[in-house]
mmCIF file with all atom_site columns, C-alpha atoms in Angstrom:
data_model
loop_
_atom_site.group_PDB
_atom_site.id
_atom_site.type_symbol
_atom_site.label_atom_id
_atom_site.label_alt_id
_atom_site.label_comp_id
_atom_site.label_asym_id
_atom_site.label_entity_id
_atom_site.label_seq_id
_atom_site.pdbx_PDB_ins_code
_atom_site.Cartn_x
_atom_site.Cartn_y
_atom_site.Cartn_z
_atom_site.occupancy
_atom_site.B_iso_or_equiv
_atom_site.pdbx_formal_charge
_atom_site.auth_seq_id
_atom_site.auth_comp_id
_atom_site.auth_asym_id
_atom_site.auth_atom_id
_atom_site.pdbx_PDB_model_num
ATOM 1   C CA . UNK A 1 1   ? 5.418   11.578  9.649   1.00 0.00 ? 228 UNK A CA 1
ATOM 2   C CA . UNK A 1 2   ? 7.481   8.072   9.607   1.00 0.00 ? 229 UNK A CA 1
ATOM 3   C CA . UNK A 1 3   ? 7.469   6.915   5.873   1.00 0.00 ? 230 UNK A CA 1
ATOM 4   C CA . UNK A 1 4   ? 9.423   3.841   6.135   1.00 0.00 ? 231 UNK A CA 1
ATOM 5   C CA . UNK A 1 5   ? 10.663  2.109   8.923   1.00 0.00 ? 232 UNK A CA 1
ATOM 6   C CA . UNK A 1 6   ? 11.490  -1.196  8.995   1.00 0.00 ? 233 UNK A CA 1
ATOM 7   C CA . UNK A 1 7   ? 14.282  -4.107  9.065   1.00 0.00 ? 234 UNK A CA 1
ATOM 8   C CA . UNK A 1 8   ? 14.767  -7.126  6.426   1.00 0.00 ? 235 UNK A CA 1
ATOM 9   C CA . UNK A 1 9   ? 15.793  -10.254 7.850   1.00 0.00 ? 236 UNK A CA 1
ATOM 10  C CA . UNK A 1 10  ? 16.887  -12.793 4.798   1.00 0.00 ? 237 UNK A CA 1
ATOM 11  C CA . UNK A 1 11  ? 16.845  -16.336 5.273   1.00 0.00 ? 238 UNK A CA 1
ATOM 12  C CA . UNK A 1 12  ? 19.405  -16.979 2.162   1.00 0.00 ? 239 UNK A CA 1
ATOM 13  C CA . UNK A 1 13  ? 22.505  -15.994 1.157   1.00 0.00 ? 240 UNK A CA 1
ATOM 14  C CA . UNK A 1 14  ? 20.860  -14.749 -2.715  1.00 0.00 ? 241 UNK A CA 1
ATOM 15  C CA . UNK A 1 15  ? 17.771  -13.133 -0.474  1.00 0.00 ? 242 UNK A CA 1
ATOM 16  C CA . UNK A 1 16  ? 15.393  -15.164 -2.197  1.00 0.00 ? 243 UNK A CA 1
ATOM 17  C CA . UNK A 1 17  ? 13.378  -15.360 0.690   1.00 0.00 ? 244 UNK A CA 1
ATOM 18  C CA . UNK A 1 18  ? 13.259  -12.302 3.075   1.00 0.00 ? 245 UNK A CA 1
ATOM 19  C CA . UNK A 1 19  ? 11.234  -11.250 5.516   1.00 0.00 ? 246 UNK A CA 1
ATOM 20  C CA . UNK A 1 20  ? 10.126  -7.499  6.165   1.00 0.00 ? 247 UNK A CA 1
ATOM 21  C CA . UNK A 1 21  ? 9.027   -6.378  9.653   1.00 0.00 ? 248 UNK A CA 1
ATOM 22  C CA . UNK A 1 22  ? 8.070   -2.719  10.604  1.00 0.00 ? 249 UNK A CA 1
ATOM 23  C CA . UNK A 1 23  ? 6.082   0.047   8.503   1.00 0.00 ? 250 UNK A CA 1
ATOM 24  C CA . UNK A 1 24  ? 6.823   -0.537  4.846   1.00 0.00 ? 251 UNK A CA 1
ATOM 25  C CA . UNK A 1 25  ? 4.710   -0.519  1.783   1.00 0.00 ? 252 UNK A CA 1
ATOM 26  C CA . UNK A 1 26  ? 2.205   -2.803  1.514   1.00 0.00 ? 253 UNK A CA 1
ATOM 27  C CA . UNK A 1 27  ? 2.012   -5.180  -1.343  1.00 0.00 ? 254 UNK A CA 1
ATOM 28  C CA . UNK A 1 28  ? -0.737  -4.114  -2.995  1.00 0.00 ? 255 UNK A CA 1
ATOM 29  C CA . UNK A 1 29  ? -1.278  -3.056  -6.621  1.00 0.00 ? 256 UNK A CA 1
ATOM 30  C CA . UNK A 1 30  ? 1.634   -2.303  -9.169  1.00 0.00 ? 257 UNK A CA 1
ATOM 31  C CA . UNK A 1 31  ? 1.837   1.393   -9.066  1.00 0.00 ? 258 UNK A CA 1
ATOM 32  C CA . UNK A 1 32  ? 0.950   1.563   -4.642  1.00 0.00 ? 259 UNK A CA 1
ATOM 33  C CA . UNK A 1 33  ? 4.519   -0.263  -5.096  1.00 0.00 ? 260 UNK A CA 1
ATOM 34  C CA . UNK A 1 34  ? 6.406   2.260   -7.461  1.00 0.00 ? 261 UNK A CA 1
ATOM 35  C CA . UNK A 1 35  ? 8.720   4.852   -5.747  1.00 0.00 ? 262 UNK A CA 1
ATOM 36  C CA . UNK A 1 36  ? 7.424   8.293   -6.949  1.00 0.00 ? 263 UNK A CA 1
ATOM 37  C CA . UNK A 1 37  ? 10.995  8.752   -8.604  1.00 0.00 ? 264 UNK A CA 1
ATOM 38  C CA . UNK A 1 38  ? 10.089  5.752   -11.011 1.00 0.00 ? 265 UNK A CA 1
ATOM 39  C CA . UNK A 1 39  ? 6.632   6.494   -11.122 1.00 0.00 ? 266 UNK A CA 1
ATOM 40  C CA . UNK A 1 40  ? 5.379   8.897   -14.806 1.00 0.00 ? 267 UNK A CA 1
ATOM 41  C CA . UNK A 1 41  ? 2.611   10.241  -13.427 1.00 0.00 ? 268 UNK A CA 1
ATOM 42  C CA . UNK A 1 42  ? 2.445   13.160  -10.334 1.00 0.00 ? 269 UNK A CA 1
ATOM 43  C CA . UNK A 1 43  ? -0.018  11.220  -7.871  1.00 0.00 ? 270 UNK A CA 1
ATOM 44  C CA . UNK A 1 44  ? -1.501  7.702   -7.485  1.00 0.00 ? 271 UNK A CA 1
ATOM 45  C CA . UNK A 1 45  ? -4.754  5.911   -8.694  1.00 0.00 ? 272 UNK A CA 1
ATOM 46  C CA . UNK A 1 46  ? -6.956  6.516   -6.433  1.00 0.00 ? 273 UNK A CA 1
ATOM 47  C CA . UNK A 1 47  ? -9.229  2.789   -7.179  1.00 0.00 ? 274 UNK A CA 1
ATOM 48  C CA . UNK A 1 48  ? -5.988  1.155   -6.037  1.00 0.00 ? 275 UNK A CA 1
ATOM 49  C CA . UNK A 1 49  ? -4.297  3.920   -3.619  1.00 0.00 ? 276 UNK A CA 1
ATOM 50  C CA . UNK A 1 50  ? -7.374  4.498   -1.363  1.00 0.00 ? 277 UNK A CA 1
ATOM 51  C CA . UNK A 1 51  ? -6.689  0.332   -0.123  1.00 0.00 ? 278 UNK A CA 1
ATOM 52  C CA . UNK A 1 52  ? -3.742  1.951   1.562   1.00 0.00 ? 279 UNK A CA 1
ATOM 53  C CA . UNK A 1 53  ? -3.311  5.991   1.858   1.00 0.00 ? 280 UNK A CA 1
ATOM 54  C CA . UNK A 1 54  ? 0.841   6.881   1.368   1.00 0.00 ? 281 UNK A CA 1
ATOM 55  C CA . UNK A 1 55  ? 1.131   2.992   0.722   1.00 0.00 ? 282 UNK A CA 1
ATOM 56  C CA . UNK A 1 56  ? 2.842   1.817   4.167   1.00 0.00 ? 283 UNK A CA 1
ATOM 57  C CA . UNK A 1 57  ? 1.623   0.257   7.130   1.00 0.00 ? 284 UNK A CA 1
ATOM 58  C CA . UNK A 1 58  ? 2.606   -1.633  10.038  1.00 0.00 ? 285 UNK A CA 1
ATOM 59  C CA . UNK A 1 59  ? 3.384   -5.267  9.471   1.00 0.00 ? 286 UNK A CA 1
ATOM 60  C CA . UNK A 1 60  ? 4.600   -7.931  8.471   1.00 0.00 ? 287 UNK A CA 1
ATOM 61  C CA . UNK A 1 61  ? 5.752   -9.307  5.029   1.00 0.00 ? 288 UNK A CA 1
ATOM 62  C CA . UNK A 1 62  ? 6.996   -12.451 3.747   1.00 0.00 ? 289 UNK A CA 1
ATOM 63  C CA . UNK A 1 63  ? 8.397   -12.217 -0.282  1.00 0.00 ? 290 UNK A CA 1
ATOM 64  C CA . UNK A 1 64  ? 9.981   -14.713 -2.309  1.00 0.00 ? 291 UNK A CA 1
ATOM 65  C CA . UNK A 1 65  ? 11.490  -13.934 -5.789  1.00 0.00 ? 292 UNK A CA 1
ATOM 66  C CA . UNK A 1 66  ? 14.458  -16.488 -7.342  1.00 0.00 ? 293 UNK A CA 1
ATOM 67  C CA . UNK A 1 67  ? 17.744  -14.426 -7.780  1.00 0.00 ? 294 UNK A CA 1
ATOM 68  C CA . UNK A 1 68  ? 17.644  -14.289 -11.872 1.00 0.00 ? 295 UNK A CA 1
ATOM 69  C CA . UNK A 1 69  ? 13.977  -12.925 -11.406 1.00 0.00 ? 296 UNK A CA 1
ATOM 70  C CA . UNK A 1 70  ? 15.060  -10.285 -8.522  1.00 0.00 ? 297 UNK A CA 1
ATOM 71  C CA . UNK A 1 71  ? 18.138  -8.913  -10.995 1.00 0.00 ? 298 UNK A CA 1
ATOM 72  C CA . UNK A 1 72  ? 15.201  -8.249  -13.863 1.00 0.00 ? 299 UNK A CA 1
ATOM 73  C CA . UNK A 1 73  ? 13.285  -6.139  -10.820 1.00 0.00 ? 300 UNK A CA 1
ATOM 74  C CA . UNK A 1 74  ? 16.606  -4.197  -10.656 1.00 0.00 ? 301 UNK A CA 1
ATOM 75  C CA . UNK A 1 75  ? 17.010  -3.880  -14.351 1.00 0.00 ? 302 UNK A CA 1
ATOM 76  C CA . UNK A 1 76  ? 13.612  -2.616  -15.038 1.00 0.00 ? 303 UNK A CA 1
ATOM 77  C CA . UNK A 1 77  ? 14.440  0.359   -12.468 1.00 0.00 ? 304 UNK A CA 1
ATOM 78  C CA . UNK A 1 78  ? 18.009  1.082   -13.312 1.00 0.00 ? 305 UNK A CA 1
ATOM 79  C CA . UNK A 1 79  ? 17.533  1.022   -16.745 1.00 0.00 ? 306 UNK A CA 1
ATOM 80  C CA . UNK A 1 80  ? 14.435  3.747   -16.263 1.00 0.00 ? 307 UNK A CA 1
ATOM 81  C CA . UNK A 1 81  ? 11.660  1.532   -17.237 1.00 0.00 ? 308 UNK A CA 1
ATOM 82  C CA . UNK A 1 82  ? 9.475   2.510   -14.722 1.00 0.00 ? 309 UNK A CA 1
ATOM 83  C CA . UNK A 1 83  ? 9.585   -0.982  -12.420 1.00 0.00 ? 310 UNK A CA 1
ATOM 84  C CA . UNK A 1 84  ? 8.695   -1.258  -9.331  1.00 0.00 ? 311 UNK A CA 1
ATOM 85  C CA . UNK A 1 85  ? 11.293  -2.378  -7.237  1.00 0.00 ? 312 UNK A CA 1
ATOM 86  C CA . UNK A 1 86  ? 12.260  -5.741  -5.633  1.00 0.00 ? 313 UNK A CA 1
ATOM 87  C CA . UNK A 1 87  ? 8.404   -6.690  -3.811  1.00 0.00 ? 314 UNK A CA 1
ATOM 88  C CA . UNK A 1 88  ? 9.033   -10.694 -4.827  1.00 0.00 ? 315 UNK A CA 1
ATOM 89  C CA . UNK A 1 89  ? 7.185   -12.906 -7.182  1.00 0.00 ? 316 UNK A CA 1
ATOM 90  C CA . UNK A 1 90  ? 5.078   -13.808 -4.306  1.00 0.00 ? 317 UNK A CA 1
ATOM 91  C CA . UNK A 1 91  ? 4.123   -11.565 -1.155  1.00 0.00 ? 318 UNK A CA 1
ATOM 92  C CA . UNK A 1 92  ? 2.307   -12.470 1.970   1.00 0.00 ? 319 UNK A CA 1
ATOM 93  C CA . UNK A 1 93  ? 1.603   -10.154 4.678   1.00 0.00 ? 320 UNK A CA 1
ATOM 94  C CA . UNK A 1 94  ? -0.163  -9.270  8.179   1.00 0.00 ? 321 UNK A CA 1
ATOM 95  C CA . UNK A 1 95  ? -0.876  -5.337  9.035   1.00 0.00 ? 322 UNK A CA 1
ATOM 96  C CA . UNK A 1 96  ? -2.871  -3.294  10.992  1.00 0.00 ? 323 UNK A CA 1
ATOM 97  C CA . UNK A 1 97  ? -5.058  -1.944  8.751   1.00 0.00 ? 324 UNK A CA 1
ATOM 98  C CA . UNK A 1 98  ? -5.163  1.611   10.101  1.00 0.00 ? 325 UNK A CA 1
ATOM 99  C CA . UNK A 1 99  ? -2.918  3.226   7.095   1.00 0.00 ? 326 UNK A CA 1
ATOM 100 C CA . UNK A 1 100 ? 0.362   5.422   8.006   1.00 0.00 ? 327 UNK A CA 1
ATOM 101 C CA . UNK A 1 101 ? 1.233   6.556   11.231  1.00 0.00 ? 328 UNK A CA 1
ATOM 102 C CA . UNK A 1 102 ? -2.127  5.913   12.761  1.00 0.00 ? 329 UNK A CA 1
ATOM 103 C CA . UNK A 1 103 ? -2.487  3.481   15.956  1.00 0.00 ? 330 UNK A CA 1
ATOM 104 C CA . UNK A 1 104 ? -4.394  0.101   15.340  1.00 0.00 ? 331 UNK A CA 1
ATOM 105 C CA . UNK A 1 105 ? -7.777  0.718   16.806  1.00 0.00 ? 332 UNK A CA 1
ATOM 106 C CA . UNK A 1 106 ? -9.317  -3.065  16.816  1.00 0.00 ? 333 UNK A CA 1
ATOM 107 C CA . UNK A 1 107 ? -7.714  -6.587  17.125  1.00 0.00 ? 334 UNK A CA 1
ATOM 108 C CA . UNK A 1 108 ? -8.031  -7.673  13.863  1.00 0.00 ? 335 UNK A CA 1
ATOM 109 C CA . UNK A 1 109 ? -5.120  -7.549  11.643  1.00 0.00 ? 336 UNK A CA 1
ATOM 110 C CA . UNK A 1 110 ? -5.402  -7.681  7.484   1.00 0.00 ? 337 UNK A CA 1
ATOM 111 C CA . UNK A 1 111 ? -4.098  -10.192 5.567   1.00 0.00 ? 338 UNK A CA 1
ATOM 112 C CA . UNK A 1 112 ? -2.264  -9.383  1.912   1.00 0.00 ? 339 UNK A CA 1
ATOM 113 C CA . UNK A 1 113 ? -1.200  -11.623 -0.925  1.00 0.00 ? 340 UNK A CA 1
ATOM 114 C CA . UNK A 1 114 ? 0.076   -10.717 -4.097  1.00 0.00 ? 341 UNK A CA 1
ATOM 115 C CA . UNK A 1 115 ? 1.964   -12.565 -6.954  1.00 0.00 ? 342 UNK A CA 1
ATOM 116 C CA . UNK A 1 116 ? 3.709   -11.101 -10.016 1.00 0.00 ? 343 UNK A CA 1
ATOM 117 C CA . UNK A 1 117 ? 5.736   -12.321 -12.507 1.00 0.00 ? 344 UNK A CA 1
ATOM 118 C CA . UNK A 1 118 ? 7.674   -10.149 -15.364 1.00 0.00 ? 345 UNK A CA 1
ATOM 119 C CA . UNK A 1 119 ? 9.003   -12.241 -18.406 1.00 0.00 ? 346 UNK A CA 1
ATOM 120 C CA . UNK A 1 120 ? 10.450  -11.259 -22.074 1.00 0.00 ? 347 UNK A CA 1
ATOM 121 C CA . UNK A 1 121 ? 8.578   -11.727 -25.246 1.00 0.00 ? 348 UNK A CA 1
ATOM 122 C CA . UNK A 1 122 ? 11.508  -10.828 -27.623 1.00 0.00 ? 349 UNK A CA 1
ATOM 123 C CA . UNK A 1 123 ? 12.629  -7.550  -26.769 1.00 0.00 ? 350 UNK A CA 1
ATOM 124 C CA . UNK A 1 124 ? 9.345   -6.854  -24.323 1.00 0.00 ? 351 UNK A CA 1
ATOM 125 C CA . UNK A 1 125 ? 9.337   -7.367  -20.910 1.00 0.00 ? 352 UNK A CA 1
ATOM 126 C CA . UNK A 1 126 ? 5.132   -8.073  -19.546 1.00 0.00 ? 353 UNK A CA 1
ATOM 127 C CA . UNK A 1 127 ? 4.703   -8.377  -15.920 1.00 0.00 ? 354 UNK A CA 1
ATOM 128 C CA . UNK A 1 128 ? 1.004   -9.569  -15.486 1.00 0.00 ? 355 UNK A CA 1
ATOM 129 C CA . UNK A 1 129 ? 0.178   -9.578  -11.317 1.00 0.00 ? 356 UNK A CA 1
ATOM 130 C CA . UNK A 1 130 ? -2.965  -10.427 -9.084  1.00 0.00 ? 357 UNK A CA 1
ATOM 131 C CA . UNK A 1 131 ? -3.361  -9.222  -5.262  1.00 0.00 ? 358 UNK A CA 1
ATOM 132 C CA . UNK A 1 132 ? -6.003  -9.307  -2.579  1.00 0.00 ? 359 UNK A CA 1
ATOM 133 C CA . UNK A 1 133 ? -6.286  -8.182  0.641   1.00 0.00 ? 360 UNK A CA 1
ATOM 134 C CA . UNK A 1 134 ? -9.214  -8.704  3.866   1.00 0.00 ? 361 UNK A CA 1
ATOM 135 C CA . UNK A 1 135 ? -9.298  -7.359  7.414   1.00 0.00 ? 362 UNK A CA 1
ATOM 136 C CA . UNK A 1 136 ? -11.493 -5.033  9.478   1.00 0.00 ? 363 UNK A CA 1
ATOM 137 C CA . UNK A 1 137 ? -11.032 -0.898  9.296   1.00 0.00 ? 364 UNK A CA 1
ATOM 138 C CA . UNK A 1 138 ? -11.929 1.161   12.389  1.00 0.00 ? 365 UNK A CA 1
ATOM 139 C CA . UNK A 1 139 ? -13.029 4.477   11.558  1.00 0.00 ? 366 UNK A CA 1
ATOM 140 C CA . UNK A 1 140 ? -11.495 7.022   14.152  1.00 0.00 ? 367 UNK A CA 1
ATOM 141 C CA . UNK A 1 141 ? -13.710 10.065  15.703  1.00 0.00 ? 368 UNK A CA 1
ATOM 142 C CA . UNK A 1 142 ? -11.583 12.267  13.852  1.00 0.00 ? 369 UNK A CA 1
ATOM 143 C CA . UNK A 1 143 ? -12.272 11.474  10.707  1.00 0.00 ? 370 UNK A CA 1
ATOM 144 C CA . UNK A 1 144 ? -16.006 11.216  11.213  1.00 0.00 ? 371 UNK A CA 1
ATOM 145 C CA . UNK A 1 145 ? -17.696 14.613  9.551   1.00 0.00 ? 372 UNK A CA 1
ATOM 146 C CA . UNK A 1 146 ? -19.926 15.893  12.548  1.00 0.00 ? 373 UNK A CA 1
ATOM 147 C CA . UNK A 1 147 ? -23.491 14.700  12.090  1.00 0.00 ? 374 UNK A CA 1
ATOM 148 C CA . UNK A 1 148 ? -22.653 12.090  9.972   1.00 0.00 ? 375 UNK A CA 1
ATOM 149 C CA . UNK A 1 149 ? -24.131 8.311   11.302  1.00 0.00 ? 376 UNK A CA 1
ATOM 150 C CA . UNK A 1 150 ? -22.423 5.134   11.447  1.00 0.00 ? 377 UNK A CA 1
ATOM 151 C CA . UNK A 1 151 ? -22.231 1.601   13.725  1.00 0.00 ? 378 UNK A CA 1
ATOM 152 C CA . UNK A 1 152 ? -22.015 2.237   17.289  1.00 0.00 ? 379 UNK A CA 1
ATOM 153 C CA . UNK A 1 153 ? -18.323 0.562   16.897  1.00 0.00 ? 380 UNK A CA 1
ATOM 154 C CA . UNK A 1 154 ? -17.708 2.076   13.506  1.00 0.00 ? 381 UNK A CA 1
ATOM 155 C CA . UNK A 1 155 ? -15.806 -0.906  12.152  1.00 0.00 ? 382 UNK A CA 1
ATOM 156 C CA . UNK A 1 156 ? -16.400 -2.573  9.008   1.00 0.00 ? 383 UNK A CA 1
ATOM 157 C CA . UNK A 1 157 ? -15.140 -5.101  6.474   1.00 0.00 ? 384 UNK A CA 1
ATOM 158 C CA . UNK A 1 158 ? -12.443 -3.801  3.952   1.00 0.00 ? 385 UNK A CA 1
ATOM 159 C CA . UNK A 1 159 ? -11.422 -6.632  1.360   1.00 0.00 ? 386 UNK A CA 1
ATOM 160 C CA . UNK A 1 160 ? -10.452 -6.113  -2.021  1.00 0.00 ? 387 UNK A CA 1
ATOM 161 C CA . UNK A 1 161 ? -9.279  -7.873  -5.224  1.00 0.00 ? 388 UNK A CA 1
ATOM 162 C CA . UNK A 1 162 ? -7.199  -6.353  -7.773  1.00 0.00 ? 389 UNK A CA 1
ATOM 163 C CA . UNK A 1 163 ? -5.825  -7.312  -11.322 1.00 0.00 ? 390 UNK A CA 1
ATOM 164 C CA . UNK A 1 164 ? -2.207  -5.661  -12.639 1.00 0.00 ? 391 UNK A CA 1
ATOM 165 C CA . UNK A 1 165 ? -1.411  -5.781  -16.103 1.00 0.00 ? 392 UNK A CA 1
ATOM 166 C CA . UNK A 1 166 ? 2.473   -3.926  -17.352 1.00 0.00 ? 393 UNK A CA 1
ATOM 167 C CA . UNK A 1 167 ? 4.138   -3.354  -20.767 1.00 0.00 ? 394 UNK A CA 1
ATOM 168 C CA . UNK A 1 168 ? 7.200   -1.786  -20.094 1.00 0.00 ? 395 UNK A CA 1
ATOM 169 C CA . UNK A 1 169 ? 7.888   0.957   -22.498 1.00 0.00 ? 396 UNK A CA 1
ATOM 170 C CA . UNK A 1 170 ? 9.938   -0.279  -25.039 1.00 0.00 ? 397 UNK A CA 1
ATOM 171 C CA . UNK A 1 171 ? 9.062   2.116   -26.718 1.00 0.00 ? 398 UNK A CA 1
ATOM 172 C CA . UNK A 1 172 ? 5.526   1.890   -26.089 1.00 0.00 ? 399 UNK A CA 1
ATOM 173 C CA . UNK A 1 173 ? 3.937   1.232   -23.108 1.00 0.00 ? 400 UNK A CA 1
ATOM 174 C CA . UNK A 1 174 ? 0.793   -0.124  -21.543 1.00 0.00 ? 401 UNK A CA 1
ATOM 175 C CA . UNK A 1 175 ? -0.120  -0.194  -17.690 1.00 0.00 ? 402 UNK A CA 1
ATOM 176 C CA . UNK A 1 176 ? -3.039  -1.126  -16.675 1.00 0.00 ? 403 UNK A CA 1
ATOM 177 C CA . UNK A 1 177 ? -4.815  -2.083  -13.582 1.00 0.00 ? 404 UNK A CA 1
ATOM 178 C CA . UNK A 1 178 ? -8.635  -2.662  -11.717 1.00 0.00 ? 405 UNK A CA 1
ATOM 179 C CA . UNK A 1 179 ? -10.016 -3.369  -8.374  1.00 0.00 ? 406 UNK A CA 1
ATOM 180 C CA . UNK A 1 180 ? -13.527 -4.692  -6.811  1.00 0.00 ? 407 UNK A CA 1
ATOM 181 C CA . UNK A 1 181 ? -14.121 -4.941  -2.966  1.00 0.00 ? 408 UNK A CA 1
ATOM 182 C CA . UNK A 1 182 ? -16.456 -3.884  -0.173  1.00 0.00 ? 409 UNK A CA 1
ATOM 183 C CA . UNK A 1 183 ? -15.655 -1.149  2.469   1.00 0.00 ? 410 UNK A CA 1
ATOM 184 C CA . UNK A 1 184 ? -16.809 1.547   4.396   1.00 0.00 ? 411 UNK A CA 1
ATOM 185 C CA . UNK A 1 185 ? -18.276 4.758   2.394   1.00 0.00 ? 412 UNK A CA 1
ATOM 186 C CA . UNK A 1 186 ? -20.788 7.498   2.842   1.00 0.00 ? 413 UNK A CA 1
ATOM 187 C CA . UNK A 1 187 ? -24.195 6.942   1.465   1.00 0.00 ? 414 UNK A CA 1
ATOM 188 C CA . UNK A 1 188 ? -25.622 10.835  0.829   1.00 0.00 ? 415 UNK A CA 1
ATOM 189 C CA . UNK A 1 189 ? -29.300 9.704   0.746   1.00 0.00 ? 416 UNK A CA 1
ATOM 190 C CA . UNK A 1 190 ? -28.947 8.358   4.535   1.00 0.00 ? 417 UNK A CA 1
ATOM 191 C CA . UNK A 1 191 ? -26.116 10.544  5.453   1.00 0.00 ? 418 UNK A CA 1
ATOM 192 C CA . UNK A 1 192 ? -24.255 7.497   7.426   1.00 0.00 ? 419 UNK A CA 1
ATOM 193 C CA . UNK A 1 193 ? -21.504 5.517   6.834   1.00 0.00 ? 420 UNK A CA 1
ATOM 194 C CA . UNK A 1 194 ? -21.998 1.940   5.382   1.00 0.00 ? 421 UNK A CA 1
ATOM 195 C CA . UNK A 1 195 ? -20.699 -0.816  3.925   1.00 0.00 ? 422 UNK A CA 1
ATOM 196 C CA . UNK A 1 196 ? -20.650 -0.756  0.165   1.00 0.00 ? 423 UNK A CA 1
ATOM 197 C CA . UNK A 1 197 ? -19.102 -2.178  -2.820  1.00 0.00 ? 424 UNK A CA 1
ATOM 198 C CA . UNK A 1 198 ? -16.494 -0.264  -4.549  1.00 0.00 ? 425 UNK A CA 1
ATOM 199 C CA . UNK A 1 199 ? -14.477 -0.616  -8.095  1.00 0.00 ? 426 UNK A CA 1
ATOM 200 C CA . UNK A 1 200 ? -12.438 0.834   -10.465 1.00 0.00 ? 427 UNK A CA 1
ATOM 201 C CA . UNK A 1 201 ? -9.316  1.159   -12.151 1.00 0.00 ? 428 UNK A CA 1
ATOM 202 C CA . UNK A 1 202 ? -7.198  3.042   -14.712 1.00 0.00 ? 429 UNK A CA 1
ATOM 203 C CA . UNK A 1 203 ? -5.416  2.597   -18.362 1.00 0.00 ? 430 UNK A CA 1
ATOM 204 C CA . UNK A 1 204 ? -2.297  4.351   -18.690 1.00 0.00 ? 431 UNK A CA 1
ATOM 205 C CA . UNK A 1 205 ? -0.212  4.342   -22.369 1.00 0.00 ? 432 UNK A CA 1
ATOM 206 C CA . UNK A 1 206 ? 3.159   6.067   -22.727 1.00 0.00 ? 433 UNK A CA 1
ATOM 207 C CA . UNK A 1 207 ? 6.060   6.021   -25.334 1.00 0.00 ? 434 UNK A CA 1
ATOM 208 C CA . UNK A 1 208 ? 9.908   6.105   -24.496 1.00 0.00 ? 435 UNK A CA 1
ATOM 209 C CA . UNK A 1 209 ? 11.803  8.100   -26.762 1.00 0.00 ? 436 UNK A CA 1
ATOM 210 C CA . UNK A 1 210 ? 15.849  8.718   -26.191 1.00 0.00 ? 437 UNK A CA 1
ATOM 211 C CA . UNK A 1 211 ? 16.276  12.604  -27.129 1.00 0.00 ? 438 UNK A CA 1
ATOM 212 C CA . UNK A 1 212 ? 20.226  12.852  -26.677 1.00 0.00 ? 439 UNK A CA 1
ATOM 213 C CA . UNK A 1 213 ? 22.707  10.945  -24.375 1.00 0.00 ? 440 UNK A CA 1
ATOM 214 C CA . UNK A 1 214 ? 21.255  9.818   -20.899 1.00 0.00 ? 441 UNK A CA 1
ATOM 215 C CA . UNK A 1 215 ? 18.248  12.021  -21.872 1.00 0.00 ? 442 UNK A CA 1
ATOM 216 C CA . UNK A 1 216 ? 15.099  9.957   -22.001 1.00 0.00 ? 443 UNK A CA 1
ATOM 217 C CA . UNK A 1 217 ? 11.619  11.841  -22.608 1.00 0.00 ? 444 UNK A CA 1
ATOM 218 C CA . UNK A 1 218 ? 8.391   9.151   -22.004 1.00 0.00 ? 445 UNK A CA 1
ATOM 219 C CA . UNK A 1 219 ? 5.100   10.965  -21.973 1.00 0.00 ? 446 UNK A CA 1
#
């Protein structure tokens, strides 16, 4: 598999405005955007991962973030606060809609938006963040289960909302985040694919403790 491919083209000498074209991750939800390095636990949400299996697609992405505000995103990964890297204040994007390393299989592309802010309430840092996305999903032959039904041209909408809320642990932590949307999913009692609504979410609380030098434990 590719996992990231892609080149950044900035449009200022500080790279407040830069422009991402290729397969990269796509900017939605909080943790879809952490690097599994940063990220405490072993695997993904699945309410917010599912938008976008292994994160990336094909597309692309517009984000804006002034400099002081991109050195913060820097800060809250080098200093092992679990951030998630440098995605802008604001992010606007085109992609396929097909997830990784799978070929585009209509002619509609989906639009993403998402805006996040982190700021300091004394020694705190709180990065609240919103995000949406809409397009059209084909579902490929392959990953139909024989026998099961669905349209003729299995495409249907896939749109979603989602809310972020993150309180860096310092020491205690609070992340927090929850999703509504329509997509494709299989209804058992007519054994066929359909469009239906989805939601759901998580709440996640940790607690950074220092145990020695350079030896951080946050469970």
């Amino acid at each position: 598999q590719v996992r990231d491919a892609y080149a950044d083209y900035a449009f200022d000498a500080k790279k407040e405005f830069r422009l991402r074209v290729g397969q990269s991750k796509v900017p939605y939800g909080f943790e879809n955007l952490q690097s599994s390095s940063n990220r405490l636990p072993l695997d993904r949400g699945d309410a917010f991962n599912s938008a976008a299996p292994n994160e990336r697609d094909m597309g692309a992405f517009f984000y804006y973030a002034p400099a002081p505000v991109r050195e913060i995103f820097r800060t809250l990964v080098n200093d092992g606060l679990k951030g998630s890297g440098d995605y802008g204040v604001l992010g606007i994007g085109l992609y396929n809609g097909q997830t990784t390393n799978r070929p585009e299989l209509n002619n509609n592309l989906h639009a993403v938006v998402r805006a996040s802010y982190p700021f300091t309430i004394g020694r705190q840092i709180i990065e609240p963040g919103l995000q949406a996305y809409s397009g059209k999903y084909t579902i490929a032959k392959d990953r139909l289960s024989a026998g099961v039904k669905s349209l003729s041209v299995p495409m249907y909408d896939d749109r979603r909302v989602g809310a972020s809320f993150v309180l860096y642990p310092q020491p205690f932590g609070l992340q927090a985040e929850y999703n509504v949307g329509k997509g494709p999913g299989f209804n058992p009692a007519s054994d066929s694919i359909e469009l239906r609504n989805l939601k759901g979410g998580y709440v996640m609380a940790s607690w950074r403790t220092k145990l020695k030098k350079d030896q951080w434990l946050t469970p």
